[in-house]
């Protein structure tokens, strides 16, 4: 997966060394995004020649005497392993997003992110770029009607909604939750690889197992468009059994529930219909492990 850079966020006024925290935060965010399968962040064409703290990106390593060797190397690493220049035909100049209704400062990158229902990634040289959403206007195609729009914005690695932000709800709406409950397998596979998950893992205790499963199964559910249902999770839990339940709000018009299976070491889920009746058990890869409905797995709705 690739995300677009907020091309209005890379402008750095003053010396880069004075704003080095913004570069470090961006690098940490890029590493965190790789856990979710984001391999590259796409930048405007010719970005290496654009000024960054008074010096072009491509010249940072040689000309910035105020940076130490580690800082210079961090710039080079960003350019080599994280950032990618957009292809000539990758961005549509007629589909643009602007925060002002007069489109005085349009962005094709933000326009594409908006129409694709994907977030952009921002540097934080400016305070205005430290926000979860960018509100503005979308103009798709020449002569097309302008409409209000919102672009999701990633600017810090600490956000607890990373999986939600990265998931395309537009794509999720095309899925049937009973047939494709875990449709976002590219992101799931990358995430499990990054955390080093093994299906035959052995927990030190029941508490450790449940904490591990809840943490990572929750991320998998969220990255597939499921929404946590706090009320159902609460009323279906007791001192002997804990239930973490999600519902299919973002899917097609099929009310379905997904419950984390806390009995196995592997990450599994129980799928229930609109009435809370158990349908089947599935693994994190979407494969059915047990197609026999179990009344003991029914939930109250």
Coordinates of C-alpha atoms in Angstrom, one line a residue, residues 86-255:
X86 CA 4.8 10.6 -8.2
X87 CA 4.6 9.3 -11.7
X88 CA 3.6 11.8 -14.4
X89 CA 0.1 10.3 -14.8
X90 CA -0.5 9.4 -11.2
X91 CA -2.2 12.6 -10.1
X92 CA -5.1 14.2 -12.0
X93 CA -4.7 18.0 -12.2
X94 CA -8.5 18.3 -12.7
X95 CA -9.3 16.6 -9.5
X96 CA -8.2 18.9 -6.7
X97 CA -8.9 19.6 -3.0
X98 CA -8.6 23.0 -1.4
X99 CA -9.3 24.4 2.0
X100 CA -10.6 27.6 0.5
X101 CA -13.7 27.7 -1.7
X102 CA -12.0 29.9 -4.3
X103 CA -9.4 27.1 -4.9
X104 CA -6.6 29.6 -4.6
X105 CA -4.2 26.9 -3.3
X106 CA -5.4 23.5 -4.9
X107 CA -3.8 20.2 -4.3
X108 CA -4.0 17.2 -6.6
X109 CA -2.6 14.9 -4.0
X110 CA -5.3 15.8 -1.5
X111 CA -7.8 15.5 -4.3
X112 CA -6.8 12.0 -5.1
X113 CA -6.6 11.0 -1.4
X114 CA -10.2 12.3 -0.9
X115 CA -11.6 10.5 -3.9
X116 CA -9.8 7.3 -3.0
X117 CA -10.9 7.5 0.6
X118 CA -7.4 7.3 1.9
X119 CA -5.5 9.5 4.4
X120 CA -2.6 11.7 3.6
X121 CA 0.6 11.8 5.6
X122 CA 1.8 15.2 6.9
X123 CA 5.0 16.7 8.1
X124 CA 4.5 18.9 11.2
X125 CA 6.7 21.9 10.4
X126 CA 3.5 24.0 10.7
X127 CA 1.0 23.8 13.6
X128 CA -1.9 23.8 11.2
X129 CA -0.8 20.3 9.9
X130 CA -1.3 18.8 13.4
X131 CA -4.9 17.7 12.9
X132 CA -6.7 14.5 12.3
X133 CA -8.8 15.8 9.4
X134 CA -8.5 18.5 6.7
X135 CA -11.7 20.2 5.9
X136 CA -12.2 21.9 2.6
X137 CA -13.7 21.5 -0.9
X138 CA -13.3 18.9 -3.7
X139 CA -13.5 19.7 -7.4
X140 CA -13.5 16.5 -9.5
X141 CA -12.9 17.2 -13.2
X142 CA -13.1 20.5 -15.1
X143 CA -16.4 22.2 -14.8
X144 CA -17.6 19.7 -12.2
X145 CA -19.6 20.9 -9.2
X146 CA -17.6 21.8 -6.1
X147 CA -18.6 19.9 -2.9
X148 CA -17.5 20.1 0.7
X149 CA -15.1 17.3 1.6
X150 CA -12.8 15.9 4.3
X151 CA -9.4 14.3 4.0
X152 CA -8.1 12.1 6.8
X153 CA -4.7 13.2 8.0
X154 CA -1.9 11.2 9.6
X155 CA 0.8 13.2 11.4
X156 CA 1.7 11.3 14.5
X157 CA 2.6 7.7 15.3
X158 CA 0.7 7.6 18.6
X159 CA -2.8 7.7 17.2
X160 CA -4.9 4.8 18.4
X161 CA -7.1 5.0 15.3
X162 CA -4.3 4.1 12.8
X163 CA -6.2 1.0 11.5
X164 CA -9.5 2.9 11.2
X165 CA -7.8 5.8 9.4
X166 CA -6.1 3.5 6.9
X167 CA -9.1 1.5 6.0
X168 CA -11.2 2.6 3.0
X169 CA -14.8 2.7 4.1
X170 CA -15.8 3.1 0.4
X171 CA -14.3 -0.3 -0.3
X172 CA -15.8 -1.8 2.8
X173 CA -19.3 -0.7 1.8
X174 CA -19.0 -3.1 -1.2
X175 CA -18.4 -6.1 1.0
X176 CA -20.9 -8.6 2.5
X177 CA -19.8 -9.1 6.1
X178 CA -21.0 -12.7 6.2
X179 CA -19.1 -13.6 3.0
X180 CA -16.0 -11.4 3.3
X181 CA -15.7 -10.5 7.0
X182 CA -11.9 -10.1 6.8
X183 CA -11.5 -8.7 3.3
X184 CA -8.4 -6.5 3.9
X185 CA -5.9 -9.3 3.8
X186 CA -3.0 -7.3 2.4
X187 CA -3.0 -5.1 5.5
X188 CA -3.7 -8.0 7.9
X189 CA -0.8 -10.1 6.5
X190 CA 1.7 -7.1 6.7
X191 CA 0.5 -6.3 10.3
X192 CA 0.9 -9.9 11.5
X193 CA 4.3 -10.1 9.9
X194 CA 5.5 -6.9 11.5
X195 CA 4.4 -8.0 15.0
X196 CA 6.0 -11.4 14.5
X197 CA 2.7 -13.4 15.1
X198 CA 2.9 -17.2 15.0
X199 CA -0.2 -19.4 14.9
X200 CA 1.3 -21.9 17.3
X201 CA 2.4 -19.4 19.9
X202 CA 2.3 -20.3 23.6
X203 CA 1.3 -17.7 26.2
X204 CA 2.7 -17.6 29.7
X205 CA -0.7 -17.3 31.2
X206 CA -4.4 -17.0 30.4
X207 CA -4.2 -13.3 31.2
X208 CA -1.3 -12.8 28.8
X209 CA -3.0 -14.7 26.1
X210 CA -6.2 -12.7 26.3
X211 CA -4.4 -9.4 26.4
X212 CA -2.4 -10.4 23.3
X213 CA -5.5 -11.6 21.4
X214 CA -7.6 -8.5 22.4
X215 CA -4.9 -6.1 21.3
X216 CA -4.1 -7.6 17.9
X217 CA -7.5 -9.0 17.0
X218 CA -9.0 -5.6 17.7
X219 CA -6.6 -4.1 15.2
X220 CA -7.5 -6.7 12.6
X221 CA -11.2 -6.1 13.1
X222 CA -10.8 -2.3 12.7
X223 CA -8.7 -2.6 9.6
X224 CA -11.5 -4.6 8.0
X225 CA -14.1 -1.9 8.8
X226 CA -15.7 -3.4 11.9
X227 CA -16.8 -1.1 14.7
X228 CA -16.4 -1.9 18.4
X229 CA -19.8 -2.4 20.0
X230 CA -19.2 -1.4 23.7
X231 CA -22.7 -2.1 24.9
X232 CA -22.9 -5.7 23.5
X233 CA -19.4 -6.4 24.7
X234 CA -20.4 -5.4 28.2
X235 CA -23.7 -7.2 28.4
X236 CA -22.2 -10.4 27.0
X237 CA -19.3 -10.4 29.4
X238 CA -19.2 -11.7 33.0
X239 CA -16.7 -12.8 35.6
X240 CA -16.1 -16.1 33.8
X241 CA -16.1 -15.0 30.2
X242 CA -15.0 -11.8 28.5
X243 CA -16.5 -10.9 25.1
X244 CA -15.2 -8.2 22.7
X245 CA -17.8 -7.7 20.0
X246 CA -17.8 -5.7 16.8
X247 CA -20.6 -4.9 14.3
X248 CA -20.8 -4.4 10.6
X249 CA -21.8 -0.7 10.5
X250 CA -19.6 0.1 7.5
X251 CA -20.5 -2.9 5.4
X252 CA -23.4 -3.6 3.0
X253 CA -26.9 -3.7 4.6
X254 CA -26.3 -6.9 6.4
X255 CA -26.3 -6.7 10.2

